Short mmCIF file of C-alpha atoms in Angstrom, two decimals:
data_model
loop_
_atom_site.label_atom_id
_atom_site.label_comp_id
_atom_site.label_asym_id
_atom_site.label_seq_id
_atom_site.Cartn_x
_atom_site.Cartn_y
_atom_site.Cartn_z
CA ARG A 1 153.95 155.38 14.73
CA SER A 2 150.54 155.10 16.47
CA GLY A 3 150.98 155.80 20.18
CA SER A 4 154.68 156.25 19.98
CA ALA A 5 156.60 159.18 21.09
CA ARG A 6 159.82 158.22 19.39
CA GLY A 7 161.83 161.12 18.11
CA TYR A 8 159.68 163.52 20.08
CA ARG A 9 160.65 162.64 23.56
CA GLU A 10 163.19 165.43 24.12
CA ASP A 11 161.33 168.18 22.27
CA PRO A 12 157.67 168.74 23.32
CA ALA A 13 157.46 171.89 20.96
CA ARG A 14 157.62 169.39 18.06
CA ILE A 15 154.55 167.66 19.28
CA PHE A 16 152.60 170.81 20.32
CA PRO A 17 153.91 173.65 18.16
CA PHE A 18 151.82 176.45 19.77
CA SER A 19 153.79 179.63 20.43
CA MET A 20 153.65 181.48 23.60
CA SER A 21 151.81 184.34 21.84
CA GLU A 22 149.25 181.87 20.65
CA ILE A 23 148.80 180.50 24.27
CA ARG A 24 148.49 184.07 25.59
CA ARG A 25 145.55 184.69 23.18
CA ILE A 26 143.56 182.09 24.99
CA SER A 27 140.44 183.66 26.45
CA PRO A 28 138.33 182.02 29.10
CA SER A 29 135.64 181.34 26.44
CA SER A 30 137.83 180.15 23.80
CA LEU A 31 140.05 177.77 25.71
CA PHE A 32 137.58 174.89 25.74
CA ARG A 33 136.30 174.87 22.23
CA SER A 34 139.39 175.84 19.95
CA GLN A 35 142.70 175.28 21.89
CA LEU A 36 141.85 171.95 23.39
CA LYS A 37 140.46 170.64 20.22
CA LYS A 38 143.73 171.84 18.41
CA LEU A 39 145.64 170.01 20.96
CA ALA A 40 143.56 166.76 20.34
CA THR A 41 143.80 167.17 16.62
CA GLN A 42 147.71 167.72 16.87
CA VAL A 43 148.02 164.40 18.83
CA ASN A 44 145.97 162.71 16.25
CA THR A 45 148.09 164.07 13.35
CA VAL A 46 151.58 163.50 14.92
CA PHE A 47 150.96 160.14 16.48
CA GLY A 48 147.95 158.69 14.87
CA ALA A 49 146.53 158.32 18.32
CA LYS A 50 142.75 158.73 18.96
CA CYS A 51 142.54 161.91 20.98
CA LYS A 52 139.19 163.53 21.62
CA ALA A 53 138.28 166.75 23.54
CA LYS A 54 134.81 167.05 24.93
CA SER A 55 133.24 170.13 26.73
CA PRO A 56 129.76 171.48 27.48
CA SER A 57 128.48 174.43 25.47
CA ARG A 58 128.63 176.92 28.33
CA PHE A 59 131.94 176.90 30.26
CA GLY A 60 133.95 179.68 31.71
CA LEU A 61 136.99 180.53 33.87
CA PRO A 62 137.32 183.69 35.85
CA ASP A 63 140.24 185.07 33.91
CA ARG A 64 142.73 184.66 31.02
CA GLU A 65 145.54 183.46 33.56
CA SER A 66 143.35 180.68 34.83
CA ALA A 67 142.60 179.56 31.21
CA THR A 68 146.32 179.50 30.37
CA HIS A 69 147.10 177.48 33.33
CA LEU A 70 144.34 174.98 32.72
CA TYR A 71 145.56 174.71 29.00
CA TRP A 72 149.15 173.94 30.12
CA ILE A 73 147.92 171.30 32.56
CA ALA A 74 145.97 169.78 29.90
CA GLN A 75 148.92 169.87 27.39
CA GLU A 76 151.27 168.38 30.02
CA ALA A 77 148.93 165.56 30.85
CA VAL A 78 148.42 164.67 27.10
CA TYR A 79 152.20 164.94 26.53
CA ASN A 80 152.89 162.60 29.37
CA THR A 81 150.22 160.11 28.04
CA VAL A 82 151.82 160.08 24.55
CA LYS A 83 155.34 159.79 25.99
CA HIS A 84 154.68 157.22 28.78
CA SER A 85 151.40 155.25 28.58
CA GLY A 86 151.53 153.23 25.38
CA SER A 87 147.75 154.05 25.02
CA PRO A 88 146.51 154.62 21.48
CA ARG A 89 143.59 156.61 23.04
CA VAL A 90 143.42 159.81 24.97
CA GLU A 91 140.30 161.61 26.20
CA ILE A 92 140.26 165.29 27.42
CA ARG A 93 136.96 166.09 29.06
CA LEU A 94 135.60 169.26 30.60
CA GLU A 95 132.58 168.98 32.97
CA LYS A 96 130.84 171.11 35.52
CA ASP A 97 130.07 170.03 39.18
CA ALA A 98 128.15 172.61 41.21
CA ASP A 99 130.50 175.60 41.44
CA ASP A 100 133.58 173.77 40.04
CA GLY A 101 134.88 172.79 36.72
CA ILE A 102 136.54 169.45 36.12
CA LEU A 103 139.26 168.74 33.60
CA THR A 104 140.10 165.05 33.06
CA VAL A 105 142.75 163.82 30.81
CA GLU A 106 142.50 160.02 30.63
CA ASP A 107 144.44 157.33 28.86
CA PHE A 108 143.98 153.52 28.61
CA GLY A 109 147.73 152.69 28.93
CA LYS A 110 150.00 151.07 31.49
CA GLY A 111 149.35 153.58 34.31
CA LEU A 112 151.97 154.89 36.60
CA PRO A 113 154.46 152.85 38.60
CA ARG A 114 153.71 152.59 42.37
CA ARG A 115 156.99 154.31 43.11
CA LEU A 116 158.48 156.98 40.99
CA PRO A 117 162.10 157.87 41.26
CA LEU A 118 162.67 161.18 42.91
CA THR A 119 164.29 162.54 39.65
CA LYS A 120 161.00 161.85 37.68
CA GLY A 121 157.61 163.60 37.71
CA ILE A 122 158.65 167.15 37.02
CA GLY A 123 155.63 167.44 34.78
CA MET A 124 153.35 166.35 37.50
CA ARG A 125 154.89 168.85 40.02
CA LEU A 126 154.48 171.63 37.34
CA MET A 127 150.77 170.71 36.96
CA LYS A 128 150.21 170.89 40.75
CA LEU A 129 151.91 174.29 40.76
CA ARG A 130 149.74 175.62 37.93
CA ALA A 131 146.60 174.25 39.68
CA ARG A 132 147.64 176.05 42.87
CA LEU A 133 148.28 179.36 41.00
CA MET A 134 144.69 179.34 39.89
CA GLY A 135 143.00 178.14 43.01
CA ALA A 136 142.58 174.61 41.83
CA SER A 137 143.62 171.06 42.73
CA VAL A 138 144.99 168.27 40.60
CA LYS A 139 145.27 164.54 41.40
CA PHE A 140 146.83 161.71 39.55
CA LEU A 141 145.19 158.27 39.69
CA ASN A 142 145.87 154.92 38.27
CA LYS A 143 142.53 153.49 37.05
CA LYS A 144 141.46 150.04 38.14
CA GLY A 145 142.46 147.69 35.29
CA ARG A 146 144.33 149.71 32.81
CA GLY A 147 145.03 153.49 32.35
CA PHE A 148 145.72 156.65 34.19
CA GLN A 149 143.71 160.06 34.98
CA VAL A 150 144.84 163.42 35.70
CA ILE A 151 141.89 165.26 37.31
CA CYS A 152 141.99 168.95 37.93
CA ASN A 153 139.10 170.65 39.86
CA PHE A 154 138.93 174.34 39.29
CA PRO A 155 136.77 177.35 40.09
CA LEU A 156 134.37 178.54 37.35
CA ALA A 157 133.40 182.09 36.49
CA LYS A 158 130.73 183.13 38.86
CA GLU A 159 128.02 183.74 36.13
CA ILE A 160 128.68 180.31 34.71
CA ALA A 161 128.67 178.43 38.11
CA ALA A 162 125.32 179.88 38.97
#
């Protein structure tokens, strides 16, 4: 089953069984350490994939709403990787760059086709919407060689950015 989404394609809740109440409990400070690591652990357990979540020790978002949007962006990106890429490895990284935070979800699979049918890509549209709602931006990039990246640049809490 490693790297395969067979049996889970139609029901993401079976892959990521976090309830809405659990997601709502995400605080800006706990998002990075506990929830993203839980997400990586769940992918490892369900698919036998190698998923890692990495973040710096001090990292903060301005509010709980931003933390929740960022979590859902990460979850959707990881779900798409598991479902579409064929990659046995996924990395979730959080980094700081000046006044911004950067969330990167990277796989080492087949990448995205040059042209997506208009009926495809609802997850990508939802990630863009969530990014806009938190004053962030998201881009989707095929890597040279093999793989795909979802990169979300988002504002940090003022005391963390300084």
